[in-house]
Amino acid sequence: MTVRNMYHWTQEAHLYIDLMFKREFVRGFRAIDAIKPIETLNILDAGCGFGSFTRELAEYFEPISIFGCDIDKKCIDTCQNKNTSITYFVQDLLQPIQTSESFDLVILTTAMAQFSETEQHNVLENIKNKLNQGGFIWVVDVNNDATESIFSYLASQHLVVYKNKYSKQLLNKFPIYSLTKYLPLSIVHIMDRLGIGSNVLTQIILQIERTP
């Protein structure tokens, strides 16, 4: 797997603030890459919003193809205008996914907590129906009552390729950047470990094997 230098550790604290979140995605992709090369994957970002994650996927991981979908047509129009090499489409995840494509990896970033427990299972079934054999589902979401049940269910039903909790900033990053320019890196490491200015996300990557 080829990963650009932006993911290497830095001795500049204000850059570390941003990199400490991206490192978790790198770890996740490394876990997948050990099973199937990233460069061969057909990836869907389900609930892509304005497409910032799909742009990073295209720039830094270079999979064979990238798709993004969201229920908000304005988001999809903005995405397509900014990223002409990526295919976007409008999709309600509670409905069967309307594309002829099938995927090796579907990523849901902070999307599942928006649904009820019953709806979460419906979303997963719709996604599974579009997964290739041995494909992956990658869920990243807040670790609270809205998602606790679905994380436990997924871990009990499928092969867990990678699972971890990590902090994600809630504060505007520009004030944080200004602050960390005056802090030693050791202090920023402590902020990271304590989750200061952040909430805890859980991410889990599963490989889905269909029974004959």
Short mmCIF file of C-alpha atoms in Angstrom, two decimals:
data_model
loop_
_atom_site.label_atom_id
_atom_site.label_comp_id
_atom_site.label_asym_id
_atom_site.label_seq_id
_atom_site.Cartn_x
_atom_site.Cartn_y
_atom_site.Cartn_z
CA MET A 1 0.00 0.00 0.00
CA THR A 2 1.35 3.41 -0.99
CA VAL A 3 0.71 6.19 1.53
CA ARG A 4 1.99 9.71 0.97
CA ASN A 5 4.39 11.42 3.39
CA MET A 6 1.62 13.52 4.95
CA TYR A 7 0.92 10.58 7.27
CA HIS A 8 4.44 10.43 8.69
CA TRP A 9 4.95 11.69 12.21
CA THR A 10 5.87 15.31 12.64
CA GLN A 11 7.65 17.23 15.36
CA GLU A 12 5.41 20.26 14.83
CA ALA A 13 2.60 20.15 17.39
CA HIS A 14 0.02 22.07 15.34
CA LEU A 15 0.39 19.55 12.50
CA TYR A 16 0.19 16.62 14.89
CA ILE A 17 -3.31 17.75 15.92
CA ASP A 18 -4.55 16.98 12.41
CA LEU A 19 -2.38 13.92 11.79
CA MET A 20 -3.40 12.09 14.95
CA PHE A 21 -6.86 11.49 13.45
CA LYS A 22 -5.61 10.53 10.01
CA ARG A 23 -3.30 7.93 11.52
CA GLU A 24 -6.33 5.85 12.51
CA PHE A 25 -7.53 5.73 8.92
CA VAL A 26 -4.05 4.69 7.82
CA ARG A 27 -4.06 1.87 10.37
CA GLY A 28 -7.44 0.73 9.11
CA PHE A 29 -6.29 0.72 5.49
CA ARG A 30 -3.15 -1.18 6.44
CA ALA A 31 -5.31 -3.87 8.05
CA ILE A 32 -7.38 -4.17 4.87
CA ASP A 33 -4.30 -4.05 2.65
CA ALA A 34 -2.90 -7.10 4.43
CA ILE A 35 -5.89 -9.05 3.07
CA LYS A 36 -6.57 -7.31 -0.23
CA PRO A 37 -4.43 -4.60 -1.88
CA ILE A 38 -5.95 -1.14 -1.54
CA GLU A 39 -5.12 -0.38 -5.18
CA THR A 40 -7.57 -3.10 -6.31
CA LEU A 41 -10.56 -1.89 -4.29
CA ASN A 42 -13.80 -0.43 -5.55
CA ILE A 43 -14.80 1.88 -2.65
CA LEU A 44 -18.07 3.55 -1.67
CA ASP A 45 -18.20 6.36 0.89
CA ALA A 46 -21.80 6.03 2.11
CA GLY A 47 -23.03 9.35 3.50
CA CYS A 48 -20.18 11.28 1.91
CA GLY A 49 -21.43 14.80 2.71
CA PHE A 50 -19.40 17.33 0.74
CA GLY A 51 -16.83 14.74 -0.34
CA SER A 52 -13.72 15.68 1.63
CA PHE A 53 -13.01 12.05 2.52
CA THR A 54 -13.46 10.80 -1.03
CA ARG A 55 -10.99 13.45 -2.20
CA GLU A 56 -8.40 12.24 0.32
CA LEU A 57 -9.00 8.64 -0.74
CA ALA A 58 -8.33 9.53 -4.34
CA GLU A 59 -5.23 11.58 -3.55
CA TYR A 60 -3.47 9.43 -0.98
CA PHE A 61 -4.60 5.83 -1.46
CA GLU A 62 -5.41 5.58 -5.18
CA PRO A 63 -7.89 2.67 -5.19
CA ILE A 64 -9.17 1.41 -8.53
CA SER A 65 -12.36 3.48 -8.24
CA ILE A 66 -14.18 5.65 -5.70
CA PHE A 67 -17.88 6.38 -5.36
CA GLY A 68 -19.74 8.60 -2.91
CA CYS A 69 -23.41 8.81 -2.04
CA ASP A 70 -25.51 11.04 0.17
CA ILE A 71 -29.20 11.76 0.66
CA ASP A 72 -28.62 15.50 0.14
CA LYS A 73 -28.65 16.37 -3.57
CA LYS A 74 -26.95 19.72 -2.94
CA CYS A 75 -24.01 17.88 -1.36
CA ILE A 76 -23.82 15.52 -4.32
CA ASP A 77 -23.90 18.38 -6.84
CA THR A 78 -21.10 20.14 -4.94
CA CYS A 79 -19.06 16.93 -4.77
CA GLN A 80 -19.39 16.24 -8.49
CA ASN A 81 -18.40 19.79 -9.42
CA LYS A 82 -15.27 19.60 -7.25
CA ASN A 83 -14.29 16.01 -8.04
CA THR A 84 -14.98 15.12 -11.65
CA SER A 85 -12.93 11.91 -11.43
CA ILE A 86 -15.14 10.51 -8.64
CA THR A 87 -18.69 9.24 -9.22
CA TYR A 88 -21.36 10.53 -6.83
CA PHE A 89 -25.05 9.71 -6.60
CA VAL A 90 -28.04 10.57 -4.41
CA GLN A 91 -28.98 7.74 -2.08
CA ASP A 92 -31.16 7.19 0.96
CA LEU A 93 -29.30 4.46 2.83
CA LEU A 94 -32.60 3.10 4.17
CA GLN A 95 -33.47 2.14 0.60
CA PRO A 96 -31.76 -0.41 -1.69
CA ILE A 97 -28.64 1.17 -3.15
CA GLN A 98 -29.42 2.35 -6.66
CA THR A 99 -26.33 1.59 -8.69
CA SER A 100 -25.23 -1.28 -10.88
CA GLU A 101 -21.82 -1.21 -9.18
CA SER A 102 -20.74 -3.61 -6.48
CA PHE A 103 -18.08 -2.68 -3.95
CA ASP A 104 -15.11 -4.17 -2.14
CA LEU A 105 -15.27 -1.62 0.68
CA VAL A 106 -18.11 0.54 1.99
CA ILE A 107 -17.25 3.22 4.54
CA LEU A 108 -19.77 4.87 6.87
CA THR A 109 -18.28 7.79 8.78
CA THR A 110 -20.51 9.20 11.57
CA ALA A 111 -23.63 8.07 9.72
CA MET A 112 -25.02 5.18 11.79
CA ALA A 113 -25.82 7.23 14.91
CA GLN A 114 -28.40 9.15 12.86
CA PHE A 115 -30.56 6.02 12.56
CA SER A 116 -32.61 4.03 15.05
CA GLU A 117 -31.39 0.53 15.94
CA THR A 118 -33.85 -1.07 13.51
CA GLU A 119 -32.84 1.36 10.76
CA GLN A 120 -29.16 0.63 11.36
CA HIS A 121 -29.75 -3.03 10.55
CA ASN A 122 -31.66 -2.05 7.41
CA VAL A 123 -28.76 0.15 6.31
CA LEU A 124 -26.31 -2.69 6.84
CA GLU A 125 -28.44 -5.12 4.82
CA ASN A 126 -28.63 -2.65 1.94
CA ILE A 127 -24.86 -2.26 2.02
CA LYS A 128 -24.21 -6.02 2.24
CA ASN A 129 -26.33 -6.50 -0.87
CA LYS A 130 -23.83 -4.35 -2.79
CA LEU A 131 -20.67 -5.93 -1.39
CA ASN A 132 -18.51 -8.30 -3.38
CA GLN A 133 -17.69 -11.62 -1.76
CA GLY A 134 -15.13 -11.06 0.99
CA GLY A 135 -15.78 -7.31 0.90
CA PHE A 136 -15.37 -4.96 3.86
CA ILE A 137 -17.68 -2.69 5.83
CA TRP A 138 -15.93 0.09 7.77
CA VAL A 139 -18.02 1.90 10.38
CA VAL A 140 -16.73 4.98 12.23
CA ASP A 141 -19.10 6.58 14.70
CA VAL A 142 -19.59 8.12 18.11
CA ASN A 143 -19.31 5.67 20.96
CA ASN A 144 -22.62 6.13 22.76
CA ASP A 145 -26.04 4.56 23.32
CA ALA A 146 -27.01 5.15 19.68
CA THR A 147 -24.29 2.83 18.38
CA GLU A 148 -23.30 0.51 21.24
CA SER A 149 -25.72 -2.22 20.17
CA ILE A 150 -24.76 -2.18 16.49
CA PHE A 151 -21.03 -2.32 17.23
CA SER A 152 -21.57 -5.35 19.48
CA TYR A 153 -23.77 -7.03 16.88
CA LEU A 154 -21.27 -6.51 14.07
CA ALA A 155 -18.39 -7.88 16.12
CA SER A 156 -20.40 -11.00 16.98
CA GLN A 157 -21.52 -11.74 13.42
CA HIS A 158 -18.50 -11.03 11.21
CA LEU A 159 -14.72 -11.24 11.09
CA VAL A 160 -13.27 -8.12 12.75
CA VAL A 161 -10.29 -6.93 10.71
CA TYR A 162 -9.59 -3.87 12.85
CA LYS A 163 -11.24 -2.13 15.80
CA ASN A 164 -10.14 0.84 17.85
CA LYS A 165 -11.33 3.93 19.69
CA TYR A 166 -9.80 7.32 19.07
CA SER A 167 -10.41 10.99 19.76
CA LYS A 168 -11.76 13.45 17.25
CA GLN A 169 -11.62 17.19 17.73
CA LEU A 170 -14.83 19.12 18.30
CA LEU A 171 -13.26 22.55 18.62
CA ASN A 172 -12.48 24.64 15.57
CA LYS A 173 -9.06 23.50 14.42
CA PHE A 174 -7.72 26.96 13.68
CA PRO A 175 -7.74 28.10 17.34
CA ILE A 176 -6.21 24.71 18.20
CA TYR A 177 -3.51 25.24 15.58
CA SER A 178 -2.74 28.65 17.06
CA LEU A 179 -2.57 27.23 20.56
CA THR A 180 -0.37 24.26 19.69
CA LYS A 181 2.25 26.46 18.04
CA TYR A 182 3.17 27.49 21.57
CA LEU A 183 3.00 24.00 23.12
CA PRO A 184 5.66 21.27 23.14
CA LEU A 185 4.71 18.11 21.31
CA SER A 186 4.70 16.17 24.59
CA ILE A 187 1.77 18.30 25.83
CA VAL A 188 -0.17 17.71 22.62
CA HIS A 189 0.38 13.96 23.04
CA ILE A 190 -1.18 14.26 26.51
CA MET A 191 -4.13 16.22 25.06
CA ASP A 192 -4.62 13.43 22.55
CA ARG A 193 -4.54 10.70 25.18
CA LEU A 194 -6.95 12.56 27.47
CA GLY A 195 -9.26 13.47 24.60
CA ILE A 196 -9.16 17.17 25.42
CA GLY A 197 -11.37 19.13 23.03
CA SER A 198 -12.64 15.90 21.55
CA ASN A 199 -15.11 13.07 21.69
CA VAL A 200 -14.40 9.38 21.36
CA LEU A 201 -15.15 7.59 18.12
CA THR A 202 -15.13 3.85 17.60
CA GLN A 203 -14.16 2.37 14.29
CA ILE A 204 -14.64 -1.22 13.27
CA ILE A 205 -13.73 -2.91 10.00
CA LEU A 206 -15.43 -6.17 9.12
CA GLN A 207 -14.93 -8.65 6.33
CA ILE A 208 -18.22 -10.03 5.04
CA GLU A 209 -18.21 -13.63 3.81
CA ARG A 210 -21.47 -14.76 2.24
CA THR A 211 -22.58 -18.32 2.82
CA PRO A 212 -23.29 -20.30 -0.40
#
